[in-house]
Short mmCIF file of C-alpha atoms in Angstrom, two decimals:
data_model
loop_
_atom_site.label_atom_id
_atom_site.label_comp_id
_atom_site.label_asym_id
_atom_site.label_seq_id
_atom_site.Cartn_x
_atom_site.Cartn_y
_atom_site.Cartn_z
CA MET A 202 -4.50 -16.53 -5.83
CA SER A 203 -0.81 -16.20 -6.69
CA ILE A 204 1.59 -13.76 -5.06
CA SER A 205 1.84 -11.74 -8.28
CA GLU A 206 -1.97 -11.53 -8.57
CA ARG A 207 -2.26 -10.39 -4.96
CA TYR A 208 0.54 -7.87 -5.51
CA ARG A 209 -1.30 -6.41 -8.50
CA GLN A 210 -4.59 -6.43 -6.59
CA ILE A 211 -3.03 -4.47 -3.72
CA LEU A 212 -1.62 -1.94 -6.18
CA ALA A 213 -5.06 -1.54 -7.76
CA GLN A 214 -6.66 -1.08 -4.33
CA ILE A 215 -4.13 1.55 -3.32
CA ASP A 216 -4.56 3.40 -6.63
CA SER A 217 -8.33 3.32 -6.32
CA GLU A 218 -8.43 4.42 -2.69
CA SER A 219 -5.82 7.12 -3.33
CA ASP A 220 -8.03 8.67 -6.01
CA ARG A 221 -11.04 8.53 -3.70
CA LEU A 222 -9.10 10.02 -0.79
CA TYR A 223 -8.02 12.96 -2.95
CA GLU A 224 -11.68 13.63 -3.67
CA VAL A 225 -12.86 13.62 -0.06
CA LEU A 226 -9.94 14.99 1.96
CA PRO A 227 -8.94 18.64 2.28
CA GLU A 228 -5.63 20.03 1.04
CA THR A 229 -4.32 20.08 4.60
CA THR A 230 -3.84 16.31 4.31
CA ALA A 231 -1.66 16.57 1.21
CA SER A 232 1.41 15.07 2.89
CA ALA A 233 -0.53 11.99 3.98
CA LEU A 234 -2.02 11.62 0.52
CA ARG A 235 1.40 11.96 -1.06
CA MET A 236 2.66 9.06 1.10
CA VAL A 237 -0.15 6.88 -0.27
CA ASP A 238 0.84 7.92 -3.80
CA ILE A 239 4.50 7.10 -3.15
CA ALA A 240 3.46 3.68 -1.84
CA ALA A 241 1.59 3.04 -5.10
CA GLU A 242 4.57 4.25 -7.12
CA GLU A 243 6.89 1.86 -5.29
CA LEU A 244 4.59 -1.06 -6.06
CA GLN A 245 4.17 0.11 -9.65
CA ASP A 246 7.94 0.02 -10.22
CA SER A 247 7.93 -3.78 -9.89
CA VAL A 248 4.46 -4.68 -11.13
CA GLU A 249 5.69 -5.87 -14.54
CA SER A 250 8.43 -8.11 -13.20
CA VAL A 251 6.66 -9.54 -10.14
CA GLY A 252 5.27 -12.48 -12.09
CA GLU A 253 8.71 -13.32 -13.45
CA ILE A 254 10.44 -13.61 -10.07
CA PRO A 255 11.21 -17.26 -9.28
CA GLN A 256 9.33 -18.59 -6.25
CA MET A 257 12.50 -19.04 -4.21
CA HIS A 258 13.45 -15.37 -4.71
CA LEU A 259 10.06 -13.80 -3.99
CA GLU A 260 10.78 -13.09 -0.34
CA THR A 261 14.17 -11.52 -1.06
CA LYS A 262 12.91 -9.36 -3.93
CA LEU A 263 9.51 -8.30 -2.63
CA SER A 264 10.02 -7.97 1.14
CA PRO A 265 11.96 -4.67 0.96
CA ILE A 266 9.34 -3.17 -1.35
CA LEU A 267 6.42 -4.35 0.77
CA LEU A 268 8.07 -3.19 4.01
CA SER A 269 8.63 0.26 2.52
CA VAL A 270 5.05 0.45 1.25
CA HIS A 271 3.74 -0.70 4.63
CA GLY A 272 5.78 2.02 6.35
CA LEU A 273 4.50 4.72 4.00
CA LEU A 274 0.90 3.66 4.51
CA ASP A 275 1.42 3.56 8.26
CA ARG A 276 2.78 7.11 8.28
CA ALA A 277 -0.14 8.25 6.11
CA ARG A 278 -2.62 6.58 8.48
CA VAL A 279 -1.09 8.20 11.55
CA ALA A 280 -1.15 11.61 9.84
CA LEU A 281 -4.82 11.16 8.96
CA GLU A 282 -5.64 10.12 12.53
CA LYS A 283 -3.87 13.21 13.89
CA ALA A 284 -5.90 15.35 11.49
CA ASP A 285 -9.13 13.74 12.79
CA HIS A 286 -9.98 11.92 9.56
CA GLN A 287 -10.85 8.60 11.21
CA PRO A 288 -12.88 6.99 8.39
CA GLU A 289 -10.11 7.67 5.90
CA SER A 290 -7.41 6.46 8.29
CA GLU A 291 -9.35 3.19 8.60
CA ILE A 292 -9.25 2.82 4.81
CA VAL A 293 -5.49 3.26 4.85
CA TRP A 294 -5.30 0.77 7.75
CA GLU A 295 -7.06 -1.84 5.58
CA LEU A 296 -4.57 -1.21 2.77
CA GLU A 297 -1.77 -1.59 5.28
CA GLN A 298 -3.19 -4.91 6.44
CA SER A 299 -3.37 -6.19 2.86
CA VAL A 300 0.32 -5.43 2.40
CA TYR A 301 1.11 -7.03 5.77
CA ARG A 302 -0.77 -10.23 4.92
CA LEU A 303 1.07 -10.55 1.61
CA LEU A 304 4.36 -9.93 3.36
CA ASN A 305 3.58 -12.67 5.88
CA ASP A 306 2.69 -15.10 3.12
CA LEU A 307 6.07 -14.68 1.47
#
């Protein structure tokens, strides 16, 4: 699977899980949920152009975005853990790991 396909897949996973998390989590977790939304928005900003980035520029162009998204997801996960929402924090952890694996493959 290409980098651009994986990038789009991660965005789709984050979007899907974000919607599900909004359904199951209480309003007290709104700040954590907003961080997940911001992560998706950051990925969305480059989703159209990711396939057009030359291979030799992928790391330079995508690393800052992926690092930012990883950080947002990490903060959301920690907030969910502090609020005792362990199953949901594990979902965010898996999203985080997907971003991390893509980042490593760059």
